[in-house]
Amino acid sequence: MRNIYQFPDCDSDEDEEFKQQDKELKACIPFAVVGSSTVLEVAGKKVRGRQYPWGVVEVENPKHSDFVKLRTMLISTHMQDLKDVTQDVHYENFRAQCISQISQQAIRERSKLKRDSGPHFENSISDTDRLLLQKDEEIRRMQDMLAQMQEKLKATGQVGPGIGLRGRVGSLGNDLDATDVEKKRNSIIDV
């Protein structure tokens, strides 16, 4: 079951006339609205309304319909709230639903690919994961070594102001294996 939307309360700094109008409009909730695009002639005046055997129901007559009150509340007094609710609630619900559908579709496609590829697909994923873990471990070891080197350099007083570890170790290169890095590290420490 859906809840009836509750319009927000007025700010305390609003004028009394606006507060009274807002209170009167809220008292009319739920609105009884009649809509029509038919123009009828009633007592010499053209009005939008509906013709029934017992008479005419006028859309913009406050005695017949709350259309004018609803329009006033939405367009005049609570337009910013209407925009905010549209953005924050309705759009976000739609966006979350779209993301959910996309992720479910991706899961289905991955399952289908896994079924179609058989064990080769699982092996390639595990090989890739294993390689990533090895690279992560190698990066962690390199970071530990750099931290140790920096501590030793600080302890020996070789790192002065403006000279950082990157300046001293920058010439090592990016694609050295662990033994080359160990040799370079020892040569720097011995200096």
Short mmCIF file of C-alpha atoms in Angstrom, two decimals:
data_model
loop_
_atom_site.label_atom_id
_atom_site.label_comp_id
_atom_site.label_asym_id
_atom_site.label_seq_id
_atom_site.Cartn_x
_atom_site.Cartn_y
_atom_site.Cartn_z
CA MET A 1 0.00 0.00 0.00
CA ARG A 2 1.31 3.45 -0.90
CA ASN A 3 1.54 6.29 1.58
CA ILE A 4 0.08 9.69 0.88
CA TYR A 5 2.86 12.20 0.39
CA GLN A 6 3.24 14.60 3.30
CA PHE A 7 4.19 18.14 2.32
CA PRO A 8 6.94 19.61 4.50
CA ASP A 9 6.19 22.14 7.22
CA CYS A 10 6.80 25.83 6.69
CA ASP A 11 10.02 27.40 7.84
CA SER A 12 9.81 29.41 11.03
CA ASP A 13 10.87 32.58 9.21
CA GLU A 14 7.90 32.50 6.78
CA ASP A 15 5.25 35.22 7.10
CA GLU A 16 1.97 34.47 8.87
CA GLU A 17 -0.15 34.73 5.71
CA PHE A 18 1.91 32.04 4.00
CA LYS A 19 1.76 29.81 7.08
CA GLN A 20 -2.05 30.17 7.19
CA GLN A 21 -2.38 29.37 3.48
CA ASP A 22 -0.15 26.31 3.90
CA LYS A 23 -2.20 25.15 6.89
CA GLU A 24 -5.47 25.49 4.92
CA LEU A 25 -4.06 23.62 1.94
CA LYS A 26 -2.77 20.78 4.13
CA ALA A 27 -6.21 20.49 5.73
CA CYS A 28 -7.62 19.59 2.30
CA ILE A 29 -5.40 16.52 1.91
CA PRO A 30 -6.33 14.10 0.35
CA PHE A 31 -7.42 16.29 -2.53
CA ALA A 32 -10.60 15.50 -4.46
CA VAL A 33 -9.58 16.41 -8.00
CA VAL A 34 -11.69 16.38 -11.14
CA GLY A 35 -9.94 16.73 -14.46
CA SER A 36 -11.24 17.41 -17.93
CA SER A 37 -10.07 18.88 -21.20
CA THR A 38 -13.63 19.53 -22.37
CA VAL A 39 -14.78 23.15 -22.49
CA LEU A 40 -18.47 23.57 -21.66
CA GLU A 41 -20.73 26.62 -21.57
CA VAL A 42 -22.35 27.15 -18.18
CA ALA A 43 -24.52 30.22 -17.49
CA GLY A 44 -22.96 32.05 -20.43
CA LYS A 45 -19.36 31.31 -19.33
CA LYS A 46 -16.97 28.82 -20.90
CA VAL A 47 -15.42 26.50 -18.31
CA ARG A 48 -13.48 23.26 -18.30
CA GLY A 49 -15.59 20.54 -16.80
CA ARG A 50 -17.58 17.34 -17.10
CA GLN A 51 -21.22 17.07 -18.09
CA TYR A 52 -23.34 14.70 -16.02
CA PRO A 53 -27.14 14.14 -16.03
CA TRP A 54 -27.45 16.09 -12.78
CA GLY A 55 -25.26 19.00 -13.92
CA VAL A 56 -21.76 20.15 -14.72
CA VAL A 57 -18.70 19.58 -12.53
CA GLU A 58 -16.29 22.45 -13.09
CA VAL A 59 -12.57 21.67 -12.83
CA GLU A 60 -11.55 25.08 -11.49
CA ASN A 61 -14.51 25.67 -9.17
CA PRO A 62 -13.32 25.17 -5.55
CA LYS A 63 -16.83 24.00 -4.58
CA HIS A 64 -16.59 21.12 -7.09
CA SER A 65 -12.90 20.15 -7.15
CA ASP A 66 -9.67 20.65 -5.21
CA PHE A 67 -7.74 21.07 -8.47
CA VAL A 68 -6.97 24.76 -7.83
CA LYS A 69 -5.74 23.99 -4.30
CA LEU A 70 -3.53 21.16 -5.53
CA ARG A 71 -2.13 23.32 -8.32
CA THR A 72 -1.42 26.13 -5.85
CA MET A 73 0.31 23.77 -3.46
CA LEU A 74 2.48 22.14 -6.11
CA ILE A 75 3.31 25.11 -8.30
CA SER A 76 3.23 28.08 -5.93
CA THR A 77 4.13 27.03 -2.43
CA HIS A 78 6.01 23.71 -2.69
CA MET A 79 7.75 23.77 -6.09
CA GLN A 80 11.24 23.34 -4.62
CA ASP A 81 10.06 20.38 -2.56
CA LEU A 82 8.57 18.84 -5.72
CA LYS A 83 11.95 19.22 -7.46
CA ASP A 84 13.85 17.81 -4.49
CA VAL A 85 11.59 14.77 -4.12
CA THR A 86 11.79 14.10 -7.85
CA GLN A 87 15.59 14.24 -7.74
CA ASP A 88 16.30 12.59 -4.40
CA VAL A 89 13.60 9.92 -4.32
CA HIS A 90 12.18 9.12 -7.73
CA TYR A 91 15.34 9.57 -9.78
CA GLU A 92 17.49 7.73 -7.23
CA ASN A 93 15.00 4.83 -7.11
CA PHE A 94 15.07 4.63 -10.91
CA ARG A 95 18.88 4.81 -10.94
CA ALA A 96 19.19 2.06 -8.31
CA GLN A 97 16.79 -0.13 -10.28
CA CYS A 98 18.82 0.37 -13.48
CA ILE A 99 22.08 -0.45 -11.71
CA SER A 100 20.52 -3.57 -10.22
CA GLN A 101 19.31 -4.73 -13.63
CA ILE A 102 22.71 -4.10 -15.20
CA SER A 103 24.51 -6.03 -12.45
CA GLN A 104 22.06 -8.93 -12.72
CA GLN A 105 22.59 -9.00 -16.48
CA ALA A 106 26.38 -9.01 -15.99
CA ILE A 107 26.09 -11.92 -13.54
CA ARG A 108 23.97 -13.86 -16.04
CA GLU A 109 26.45 -13.18 -18.84
CA ARG A 110 29.39 -14.21 -16.66
CA SER A 111 27.59 -17.43 -15.69
CA LYS A 112 26.85 -18.15 -19.34
CA LEU A 113 30.46 -17.45 -20.29
CA LYS A 114 31.63 -19.70 -17.45
CA ARG A 115 29.34 -22.52 -18.65
CA ASP A 116 30.35 -22.10 -22.28
CA SER A 117 34.09 -21.88 -21.56
CA GLY A 118 34.18 -24.78 -19.14
CA PRO A 119 37.20 -25.42 -16.90
CA HIS A 120 39.54 -23.35 -19.11
CA PHE A 121 37.70 -20.19 -18.00
CA GLU A 122 38.15 -21.06 -14.31
CA ASN A 123 41.85 -21.77 -14.83
CA SER A 124 42.43 -18.48 -16.63
CA ILE A 125 40.69 -16.60 -13.82
CA SER A 126 42.67 -18.39 -11.12
CA ASP A 127 45.93 -17.80 -13.06
CA THR A 128 45.12 -14.11 -13.32
CA ASP A 129 44.22 -13.92 -9.64
CA ARG A 130 47.41 -15.75 -8.70
CA LEU A 131 49.49 -13.37 -10.84
CA LEU A 132 47.78 -10.35 -9.25
CA LEU A 133 48.47 -11.71 -5.77
CA GLN A 134 52.14 -12.26 -6.67
CA LYS A 135 52.46 -8.71 -7.99
CA ASP A 136 50.74 -7.32 -4.88
CA GLU A 137 53.15 -9.26 -2.66
CA GLU A 138 56.11 -8.03 -4.71
CA ILE A 139 54.94 -4.43 -4.37
CA ARG A 140 54.51 -4.86 -0.62
CA ARG A 141 58.04 -6.29 -0.30
CA MET A 142 59.47 -3.39 -2.32
CA GLN A 143 57.64 -0.88 -0.11
CA ASP A 144 58.98 -2.59 3.01
CA MET A 145 62.51 -2.55 1.61
CA LEU A 146 62.23 1.13 0.73
CA ALA A 147 60.95 1.94 4.20
CA GLN A 148 63.86 0.01 5.78
CA MET A 149 66.35 1.78 3.53
CA GLN A 150 64.91 5.15 4.44
CA GLU A 151 65.13 4.34 8.15
CA LYS A 152 68.78 3.25 7.79
CA LEU A 153 69.62 6.38 5.83
CA LYS A 154 67.96 8.55 8.46
CA ALA A 155 69.82 6.68 11.21
CA THR A 156 73.20 7.25 9.54
CA GLY A 157 72.37 10.91 8.88
CA GLN A 158 72.74 10.67 5.10
CA VAL A 159 69.30 12.06 4.37
CA GLY A 160 69.55 15.81 4.66
CA PRO A 161 66.94 18.49 4.11
CA GLY A 162 65.51 18.34 0.60
CA ILE A 163 67.03 14.91 -0.09
CA GLY A 164 64.45 12.18 0.08
CA LEU A 165 64.64 8.48 -0.46
CA ARG A 166 63.23 8.86 -3.96
CA GLY A 167 66.18 11.05 -4.93
CA ARG A 168 68.68 8.46 -3.67
CA VAL A 169 66.85 5.38 -4.95
CA GLY A 170 65.29 6.87 -8.09
CA SER A 171 68.09 5.54 -10.29
CA LEU A 172 67.23 1.95 -9.41
CA GLY A 173 64.63 1.75 -12.18
CA ASN A 174 61.17 0.30 -12.10
CA ASP A 175 61.67 -3.20 -13.51
CA LEU A 176 64.43 -4.69 -11.35
CA ASP A 177 63.89 -8.04 -9.70
CA ALA A 178 64.33 -8.57 -5.95
CA THR A 179 68.01 -9.63 -6.11
CA ASP A 180 69.02 -6.56 -8.14
CA VAL A 181 67.16 -4.33 -5.72
CA GLU A 182 68.89 -6.04 -2.78
CA LYS A 183 72.32 -5.47 -4.38
CA LYS A 184 71.53 -1.81 -5.09
CA ARG A 185 70.19 -1.36 -1.58
CA ASN A 186 73.37 -2.79 -0.06
CA SER A 187 75.54 -0.56 -2.26
CA ILE A 188 73.59 2.53 -1.18
CA ILE A 189 73.82 1.59 2.48
CA ASP A 190 77.58 0.97 2.20
CA VAL A 191 78.15 4.44 0.70
#
